[in-house]
Amino acid sequence: MKRIILSAALAAVLCSSLTSCMGKFALTRNLYVWNEQVSNKFVNEILFVAFWILPVYEVCGIADLLVLNTIEFWSGDNPMTASTKTIETEHGRYLVKCDGNGYDIIEETSGEKYRLDFAGETQTWSLQTDGKEYPLMTFIDETHVSVPLPGGGWQTVELNESGVLAYMNAVNPAMLAIR
């Protein structure tokens, strides 16, 4: 009888944790991305097979499925995608939190808050502050972005040294004289 109750309880916990918990599988994805970047394709393949044999991928997948995705479902944040770092500059100390979709930036002394967001559907990075959103750049393709000009309008910039220099000249002609 105890075995039936224990099995039913375990089944209930598993079902409740699996209900609508389709998450990012961030731990498994991070491991996979790391595996892809280790070395050449032969070393990557050896590691990939070894991680399946040693059940590294299986353990990460189960941890994502039963724990991390459930936390993400109920809280809205996946513990593997959120990270906070402190950055000190000559202008102050900043807390930067990455949530997987963008960055929250808080100036520690004044408490000023900024948000850098990436909108995947439009391929645009934007800055949010004081309730307003300012687009910073939109990716056109792998070698070009569209960036705002000070007087309004947009300029297409090639992602190379001459393209960036041309944009800097358009934004502030005095910059060219400094170089």
XYZ file of C-alpha atoms in Angstrom:
179
model
C 0.000 0.000 0.000
C 2.825 2.400 0.888
C 4.462 1.677 -2.448
C 1.270 2.599 -4.333
C 0.922 5.858 -2.374
C 4.608 6.713 -2.962
C 4.271 5.959 -6.693
C 1.104 8.073 -6.940
C 2.744 10.958 -5.095
C 5.812 10.787 -7.344
C 3.586 10.701 -10.440
C 1.623 13.721 -9.165
C 4.814 15.700 -8.527
C 6.170 14.819 -11.970
C 2.899 15.725 -13.681
C 2.610 19.013 -11.845
C 6.191 19.914 -12.658
C 5.719 19.050 -16.342
C 2.448 20.914 -16.840
C 3.071 23.797 -19.240
C 6.713 24.099 -18.229
C 8.175 24.389 -21.696
C 11.139 26.528 -20.800
C 14.444 27.559 -22.308
C 16.329 24.383 -21.268
C 19.106 26.876 -20.511
C 21.466 24.485 -18.721
C 21.383 21.964 -21.581
C 21.712 24.715 -24.205
C 24.662 26.287 -22.358
C 26.399 22.910 -22.238
C 25.725 22.355 -25.944
C 27.016 25.836 -26.898
C 30.128 25.288 -24.779
C 30.671 21.899 -26.476
C 30.420 23.529 -29.923
C 33.121 26.086 -29.083
C 35.701 23.827 -27.438
C 37.967 23.135 -30.401
C 37.644 21.630 -33.865
C 34.761 19.484 -35.108
C 36.482 16.203 -34.194
C 37.056 17.172 -30.559
C 33.501 18.534 -30.408
C 32.121 15.221 -31.657
C 34.207 13.200 -29.183
C 32.978 15.383 -26.299
C 29.393 15.194 -27.548
C 29.439 11.385 -27.636
C 31.294 11.176 -24.309
C 28.714 13.475 -22.671
C 25.920 11.165 -23.864
C 27.740 8.057 -22.622
C 28.602 9.596 -19.225
C 25.008 10.917 -19.020
C 26.043 14.590 -18.745
C 23.409 15.687 -21.294
C 20.798 13.434 -19.691
C 21.434 14.858 -16.202
C 21.333 18.444 -17.529
C 18.133 17.694 -19.449
C 16.446 16.197 -16.387
C 17.600 19.116 -14.214
C 16.144 21.534 -16.790
C 12.927 19.541 -17.164
C 12.145 18.939 -13.509
C 13.724 21.895 -11.718
C 14.912 24.863 -13.797
C 12.016 25.000 -16.283
C 9.533 24.626 -13.409
C 11.184 27.548 -11.592
C 11.038 29.527 -14.840
C 7.354 28.671 -15.313
C 6.313 29.779 -11.816
C 8.681 32.744 -11.329
C 9.173 33.938 -14.915
C 12.980 33.739 -14.566
C 15.245 30.817 -15.359
C 18.094 30.705 -12.814
C 20.542 29.716 -15.569
C 19.823 32.737 -17.785
C 19.940 35.447 -15.153
C 23.254 36.850 -14.016
C 24.320 40.039 -12.280
C 27.724 41.673 -12.520
C 29.209 44.775 -10.965
C 31.167 47.048 -13.294
C 33.313 49.874 -11.969
C 34.208 52.759 -14.276
C 35.607 56.221 -13.827
C 32.005 57.472 -13.996
C 30.658 55.245 -11.237
C 29.755 51.732 -10.230
C 27.037 49.899 -12.150
C 25.068 46.719 -11.524
C 24.299 44.908 -14.770
C 21.740 42.112 -14.764
C 21.272 39.913 -17.814
C 17.947 38.112 -18.094
C 18.481 36.446 -21.454
C 16.519 39.097 -23.381
C 18.503 42.187 -22.462
C 20.241 44.039 -19.667
C 19.085 46.057 -16.671
C 21.734 48.638 -15.758
C 21.585 50.448 -12.422
C 23.996 53.203 -11.400
C 24.710 52.278 -7.788
C 25.077 55.771 -6.275
C 22.191 57.606 -7.946
C 19.973 54.592 -8.558
C 19.392 55.620 -12.193
C 17.992 52.690 -14.161
C 18.429 51.855 -17.809
C 17.267 48.883 -19.832
C 18.920 47.574 -23.004
C 16.525 45.291 -24.865
C 16.872 43.202 -27.990
C 13.692 42.629 -29.987
C 14.268 39.470 -32.007
C 11.342 40.037 -34.353
C 12.718 43.404 -35.539
C 16.416 42.649 -34.801
C 16.623 45.957 -32.904
C 18.553 46.967 -29.770
C 16.866 49.766 -27.829
C 17.469 51.762 -24.650
C 14.651 52.330 -22.165
C 14.923 55.077 -19.571
C 12.429 57.348 -17.815
C 9.534 55.504 -19.445
C 10.770 56.215 -22.979
C 12.304 53.859 -25.499
C 15.090 54.900 -27.849
C 16.095 52.554 -30.700
C 19.894 52.242 -30.915
C 20.486 49.963 -33.893
C 18.707 47.528 -36.166
C 20.522 44.659 -37.830
C 19.876 44.597 -41.577
C 22.073 41.583 -42.350
C 25.355 40.123 -41.097
C 27.421 43.068 -42.351
C 25.088 46.083 -42.048
C 23.121 47.885 -39.339
C 20.790 50.850 -39.425
C 21.563 53.499 -36.790
C 19.859 56.784 -35.840
C 21.242 60.174 -36.818
C 21.196 63.126 -34.374
C 18.817 65.250 -36.461
C 16.436 62.381 -37.135
C 16.476 59.738 -39.791
C 18.600 56.641 -40.064
C 21.868 55.700 -41.717
C 22.941 52.267 -42.926
C 26.412 51.441 -41.659
C 28.680 48.682 -42.888
C 30.172 46.777 -39.964
C 33.807 47.487 -40.660
C 36.279 50.210 -39.743
C 35.433 52.520 -42.647
C 31.675 52.153 -42.078
C 31.959 52.983 -38.369
C 34.259 55.932 -39.146
C 31.735 57.266 -41.690
C 28.970 57.027 -39.079
C 31.109 58.769 -36.449
C 31.760 61.544 -38.968
C 28.028 61.891 -39.666
C 27.184 61.995 -35.959
C 29.955 64.365 -34.920
C 32.191 65.886 -37.621
C 34.545 67.170 -34.911
C 35.414 63.507 -34.118
C 37.107 63.181 -37.508
C 39.365 66.128 -36.705
C 40.419 64.501 -33.432
C 41.545 61.315 -35.209
